[in-house]
Amino acid sequence: MRAKIALLAAVLATALTTAVAVVTAAGPASAAALTQVTNFGTNPTNLQMHLYVPDRLPARPALLLVLHYCTGSGPAMHTGSGYSPLADRYGFIVIYPSVTRSSKCWDVSSPQALRRGGGSDPVGLKSMIDYVSSRYPVDPARIGVAGASSGAMMTNVMAGVYPDVFHAGVSSSGVPFGCFATTNGSEWNSECSGGRITKTPQQWGDLVRNAYPGYTGRRPRMQIWHGTTDTTLSYVNFGEQIKQWTNVLGVSQTPSLTDYPQASAVRTRYGGTGGTPPVEAISFQGYGHSIPFDAAQAVRFLGFDGTGATTPPPSPTTPPPSPTTPPPTPTTPPPSPTTPPPGTGGCAATVSLNSWTGGFVATVKVTAGSGGTRGWTVGVTLPGGASVTNTWSATASGSSGAVRFTNVDYNGQLGAGQSTEFGFQGNGSAAGITPTCAAS
């Protein structure tokens, strides 16, 4: 557990020194300064609260709850996350909480944290929201939650436990609601962090719905970020979050739009093509747990950038049946608009495996030869009893025995020596597989 937390800290911590004032008065905090607030309400786990209020606020400002990574703090997020300068620009209030337990990780594991009114960290965080809303004219239709790593996990928890409070969430390098659940008091769930917990969309959605039984109102929209080579919280969790929130929001798992907002980034939108869809997912090719997160993109998704308030779609009272295959999560930038000549140097493929008892995830790297490629096909022969269940950034032909994977439209064209990656998940064992590659 300590080693895992240390790894999270090493990847995500931002060194800083921040001076803050402490107030206990009931009035609003000093504008344009990070201010510590005490006595903010029910707080069963002794959380700390810091508040940032810009100099200028609109008549009905938005409110954002920003949650830190393991070993982090609210002041560290104020300094390093990029949200406070955007709050100055667009006029929204930011709450920066801090965990005080030794791990400095949020409780996303205990049964108490995963149900409405159960106790633990969510109760204290909700008290912070209520405190600010009682002292500033906060727009109740524009209250968001965002976090990184452990904070991303808690973002999913808060969106599940308090769907009537939050209109949208931003999860950066996290895991689905309920994935980290334990019953033995442990804060860490290695099965989830390693990508070995997968469920159907309906099962993931039911975990969220069961956190607040009987609730039939609106649910928060969700933006999901992840790096494709994350070994701290496996990239498998990216697809599992997409399955969860598309199901919760009652939208198709087939992307409505795919585009490329940043270098090495692929963005997919579900249930809409505009800037505030029900679900938006951004993956970074070749990045691990630390990604080039862009707070401006998050603020745009939240609807805090001056483009107007957004309202999440109604959640159906009876969730629609959902397929068990997650949506494709492309991980490479678009091809050049010019078409290169056919490759003459072929291509090569290598595979890396993340295996566990009864399943595996394979990441395949395709490298073009001296002539480049216009397209490629990778072949693998799976051992007896093994089968492919999910594929991303390629199209699979077959699911057992001899399986072929063909490029999709955005990653077939490779220059000489250039590489791209695709992946697939399966049941059984893939030990010893050797991929072959053919270029066109």
mmCIF file of C-alpha atoms in Angstrom, residues 179-345:
data_model
loop_
_atom_site.group_PDB
_atom_site.id
_atom_site.type_symbol
_atom_site.label_atom_id
_atom_site.label_comp_id
_atom_site.label_asym_id
_atom_site.label_seq_id
_atom_site.Cartn_x
_atom_site.Cartn_y
_atom_site.Cartn_z
ATOM 1 C CA CYS A 179 -13.943 -0.314 -8.802
ATOM 2 C CA PHE A 180 -11.729 0.301 -5.754
ATOM 3 C CA ALA A 181 -14.320 -1.059 -3.295
ATOM 4 C CA THR A 182 -12.967 -3.221 -0.465
ATOM 5 C CA THR A 183 -14.503 -4.782 2.622
ATOM 6 C CA ASN A 184 -11.353 -5.378 4.676
ATOM 7 C CA GLY A 185 -10.456 -1.770 5.434
ATOM 8 C CA SER A 186 -7.767 -1.544 2.765
ATOM 9 C CA GLU A 187 -7.525 1.720 0.820
ATOM 10 C CA TRP A 188 -5.891 0.071 -2.206
ATOM 11 C CA ASN A 189 -7.456 -2.418 -4.632
ATOM 12 C CA SER A 190 -4.742 -4.014 -6.774
ATOM 13 C CA GLU A 191 -7.236 -5.877 -8.928
ATOM 14 C CA CYS A 192 -8.765 -2.575 -10.011
ATOM 15 C CA SER A 193 -5.506 -0.643 -10.335
ATOM 16 C CA GLY A 194 -4.095 -3.455 -12.482
ATOM 17 C CA GLY A 195 -7.051 -3.402 -14.880
ATOM 18 C CA ARG A 196 -8.321 -6.812 -13.814
ATOM 19 C CA ILE A 197 -11.853 -5.719 -12.891
ATOM 20 C CA THR A 198 -14.108 -5.468 -15.914
ATOM 21 C CA LYS A 199 -17.892 -5.432 -16.022
ATOM 22 C CA THR A 200 -20.698 -4.959 -18.479
ATOM 23 C CA PRO A 201 -21.961 -1.396 -18.921
ATOM 24 C CA GLN A 202 -25.154 -2.376 -17.117
ATOM 25 C CA GLN A 203 -23.213 -3.729 -14.134
ATOM 26 C CA TRP A 204 -21.092 -0.591 -13.896
ATOM 27 C CA GLY A 205 -24.163 1.587 -14.232
ATOM 28 C CA ASP A 206 -25.988 -0.333 -11.524
ATOM 29 C CA LEU A 207 -23.163 0.391 -9.073
ATOM 30 C CA VAL A 208 -23.755 4.118 -9.578
ATOM 31 C CA ARG A 209 -27.540 3.858 -9.407
ATOM 32 C CA ASN A 210 -27.416 1.728 -6.251
ATOM 33 C CA ALA A 211 -25.390 4.421 -4.469
ATOM 34 C CA TYR A 212 -28.560 6.511 -4.241
ATOM 35 C CA PRO A 213 -31.479 4.054 -4.415
ATOM 36 C CA GLY A 214 -34.722 5.409 -5.812
ATOM 37 C CA TYR A 215 -33.184 8.508 -7.386
ATOM 38 C CA THR A 216 -34.603 9.169 -10.878
ATOM 39 C CA GLY A 217 -33.433 12.727 -11.522
ATOM 40 C CA ARG A 218 -30.720 14.101 -13.718
ATOM 41 C CA ARG A 219 -27.196 12.685 -13.627
ATOM 42 C CA PRO A 220 -23.907 14.564 -14.084
ATOM 43 C CA ARG A 221 -22.099 14.539 -17.396
ATOM 44 C CA MET A 222 -18.576 13.113 -17.294
ATOM 45 C CA GLN A 223 -15.237 13.907 -18.958
ATOM 46 C CA ILE A 224 -12.607 11.145 -18.715
ATOM 47 C CA TRP A 225 -8.818 11.476 -19.291
ATOM 48 C CA HIS A 226 -6.157 8.722 -19.323
ATOM 49 C CA GLY A 227 -2.750 7.759 -20.697
ATOM 50 C CA THR A 228 -2.480 4.589 -22.772
ATOM 51 C CA THR A 229 0.635 3.300 -20.966
ATOM 52 C CA ASP A 230 -0.506 4.012 -17.398
ATOM 53 C CA THR A 231 0.842 1.265 -15.126
ATOM 54 C CA THR A 232 -0.325 2.874 -11.871
ATOM 55 C CA LEU A 233 -4.031 2.804 -12.729
ATOM 56 C CA SER A 234 -4.340 0.671 -15.842
ATOM 57 C CA TYR A 235 -5.652 2.131 -19.094
ATOM 58 C CA VAL A 236 -8.314 -0.586 -18.989
ATOM 59 C CA ASN A 237 -10.047 1.675 -16.456
ATOM 60 C CA PHE A 238 -10.470 4.330 -19.148
ATOM 61 C CA GLY A 239 -12.741 2.073 -21.192
ATOM 62 C CA GLU A 240 -14.533 0.834 -18.079
ATOM 63 C CA GLN A 241 -15.377 4.419 -17.096
ATOM 64 C CA ILE A 242 -16.753 5.061 -20.567
ATOM 65 C CA LYS A 243 -18.931 1.985 -20.238
ATOM 66 C CA GLN A 244 -20.152 3.132 -16.833
ATOM 67 C CA TRP A 245 -21.101 6.703 -17.637
ATOM 68 C CA THR A 246 -22.601 6.081 -21.074
ATOM 69 C CA ASN A 247 -24.846 3.534 -19.391
ATOM 70 C CA VAL A 248 -25.718 5.832 -16.484
ATOM 71 C CA LEU A 249 -26.588 8.651 -18.891
ATOM 72 C CA GLY A 250 -28.463 6.383 -21.297
ATOM 73 C CA VAL A 251 -26.393 7.163 -24.414
ATOM 74 C CA SER A 252 -24.786 4.945 -27.041
ATOM 75 C CA GLN A 253 -21.276 3.603 -26.553
ATOM 76 C CA THR A 254 -20.555 4.342 -30.192
ATOM 77 C CA PRO A 255 -18.794 7.711 -30.421
ATOM 78 C CA SER A 256 -20.782 10.543 -31.988
ATOM 79 C CA LEU A 257 -17.540 12.357 -32.811
ATOM 80 C CA THR A 258 -13.811 11.617 -32.835
ATOM 81 C CA ASP A 259 -11.220 14.392 -33.092
ATOM 82 C CA TYR A 260 -7.702 15.312 -31.982
ATOM 83 C CA PRO A 261 -7.549 18.331 -29.622
ATOM 84 C CA GLN A 262 -3.893 18.057 -28.545
ATOM 85 C CA ALA A 263 -0.684 16.394 -29.672
ATOM 86 C CA SER A 264 -0.881 12.626 -29.030
ATOM 87 C CA ALA A 265 -4.516 13.015 -27.890
ATOM 88 C CA VAL A 266 -7.675 11.452 -29.248
ATOM 89 C CA ARG A 267 -11.051 12.705 -28.077
ATOM 90 C CA THR A 268 -14.315 10.802 -28.418
ATOM 91 C CA ARG A 269 -17.746 12.200 -27.591
ATOM 92 C CA TYR A 270 -20.817 10.151 -26.743
ATOM 93 C CA GLY A 271 -24.446 11.249 -26.980
ATOM 94 C CA GLY A 272 -23.571 14.571 -28.648
ATOM 95 C CA THR A 273 -21.021 16.318 -30.855
ATOM 96 C CA GLY A 274 -20.843 19.767 -29.236
ATOM 97 C CA GLY A 275 -18.522 20.998 -26.516
ATOM 98 C CA THR A 276 -20.655 19.743 -23.612
ATOM 99 C CA PRO A 277 -21.750 16.201 -24.547
ATOM 100 C CA PRO A 278 -23.009 13.709 -21.955
ATOM 101 C CA VAL A 279 -19.673 11.849 -22.005
ATOM 102 C CA GLU A 280 -16.302 12.928 -23.389
ATOM 103 C CA ALA A 281 -13.146 10.801 -23.288
ATOM 104 C CA ILE A 282 -9.574 11.931 -24.023
ATOM 105 C CA SER A 283 -6.717 9.438 -24.284
ATOM 106 C CA PHE A 284 -3.004 10.179 -24.685
ATOM 107 C CA GLN A 285 -0.883 7.875 -26.797
ATOM 108 C CA GLY A 286 2.353 6.864 -25.053
ATOM 109 C CA TYR A 287 1.660 8.645 -21.761
ATOM 110 C CA GLY A 288 1.536 6.968 -18.361
ATOM 111 C CA HIS A 289 -0.141 8.129 -15.150
ATOM 112 C CA SER A 290 1.028 11.710 -15.670
ATOM 113 C CA ILE A 291 -0.627 13.223 -18.746
ATOM 114 C CA PRO A 292 -0.627 16.706 -20.361
ATOM 115 C CA PHE A 293 -3.939 17.579 -18.742
ATOM 116 C CA ASP A 294 -5.467 20.827 -20.019
ATOM 117 C CA ALA A 295 -7.623 22.524 -17.385
ATOM 118 C CA ALA A 296 -9.066 24.816 -20.073
ATOM 119 C CA GLN A 297 -10.556 21.779 -21.824
ATOM 120 C CA ALA A 298 -12.069 20.678 -18.529
ATOM 121 C CA VAL A 299 -13.539 24.125 -17.850
ATOM 122 C CA ARG A 300 -14.989 24.160 -21.374
ATOM 123 C CA PHE A 301 -16.634 20.774 -20.762
ATOM 124 C CA LEU A 302 -18.003 21.980 -17.424
ATOM 125 C CA GLY A 303 -19.559 24.970 -19.190
ATOM 126 C CA PHE A 304 -17.677 27.463 -17.009
ATOM 127 C CA ASP A 305 -15.897 29.254 -19.876
ATOM 128 C CA GLY A 306 -18.589 31.813 -20.649
ATOM 129 C CA THR A 307 -20.353 29.730 -23.287
ATOM 130 C CA GLY A 308 -23.377 29.374 -21.034
ATOM 131 C CA ALA A 309 -24.685 27.005 -18.419
ATOM 132 C CA THR A 310 -25.209 23.427 -19.439
ATOM 133 C CA THR A 311 -27.732 20.921 -18.223
ATOM 134 C CA PRO A 312 -27.130 17.153 -18.280
ATOM 135 C CA PRO A 313 -29.606 14.966 -20.127
ATOM 136 C CA PRO A 314 -32.274 13.225 -18.077
ATOM 137 C CA SER A 315 -31.337 9.778 -16.910
ATOM 138 C CA PRO A 316 -33.942 7.169 -17.830
ATOM 139 C CA THR A 317 -35.616 5.534 -14.861
ATOM 140 C CA THR A 318 -35.090 2.179 -16.508
ATOM 141 C CA PRO A 319 -31.604 2.034 -18.023
ATOM 142 C CA PRO A 320 -31.490 0.688 -21.568
ATOM 143 C CA PRO A 321 -29.757 -2.620 -22.189
ATOM 144 C CA SER A 322 -26.152 -2.089 -23.112
ATOM 145 C CA PRO A 323 -23.682 -4.141 -25.139
ATOM 146 C CA THR A 324 -20.792 -5.716 -23.294
ATOM 147 C CA THR A 325 -18.147 -4.409 -25.695
ATOM 148 C CA PRO A 326 -16.733 -0.984 -24.767
ATOM 149 C CA PRO A 327 -16.500 1.737 -27.389
ATOM 150 C CA PRO A 328 -13.296 2.043 -29.378
ATOM 151 C CA THR A 329 -10.770 4.327 -27.749
ATOM 152 C CA PRO A 330 -8.449 5.488 -30.518
ATOM 153 C CA THR A 331 -5.007 6.504 -29.325
ATOM 154 C CA THR A 332 -3.111 8.075 -32.251
ATOM 155 C CA PRO A 333 -3.369 11.372 -34.129
ATOM 156 C CA PRO A 334 -5.048 11.562 -37.546
ATOM 157 C CA PRO A 335 -3.163 10.680 -40.726
ATOM 158 C CA SER A 336 -1.696 13.274 -43.041
ATOM 159 C CA PRO A 337 -4.158 14.353 -45.775
ATOM 160 C CA THR A 338 -1.673 13.298 -48.428
ATOM 161 C CA THR A 339 -1.447 9.629 -49.332
ATOM 162 C CA PRO A 340 2.038 8.097 -49.394
ATOM 163 C CA PRO A 341 2.984 5.469 -51.950
ATOM 164 C CA PRO A 342 2.523 1.825 -50.996
ATOM 165 C CA GLY A 343 5.048 0.609 -48.448
ATOM 166 C CA THR A 344 7.837 -1.632 -49.709
ATOM 167 C CA GLY A 345 9.575 -2.321 -46.413
#
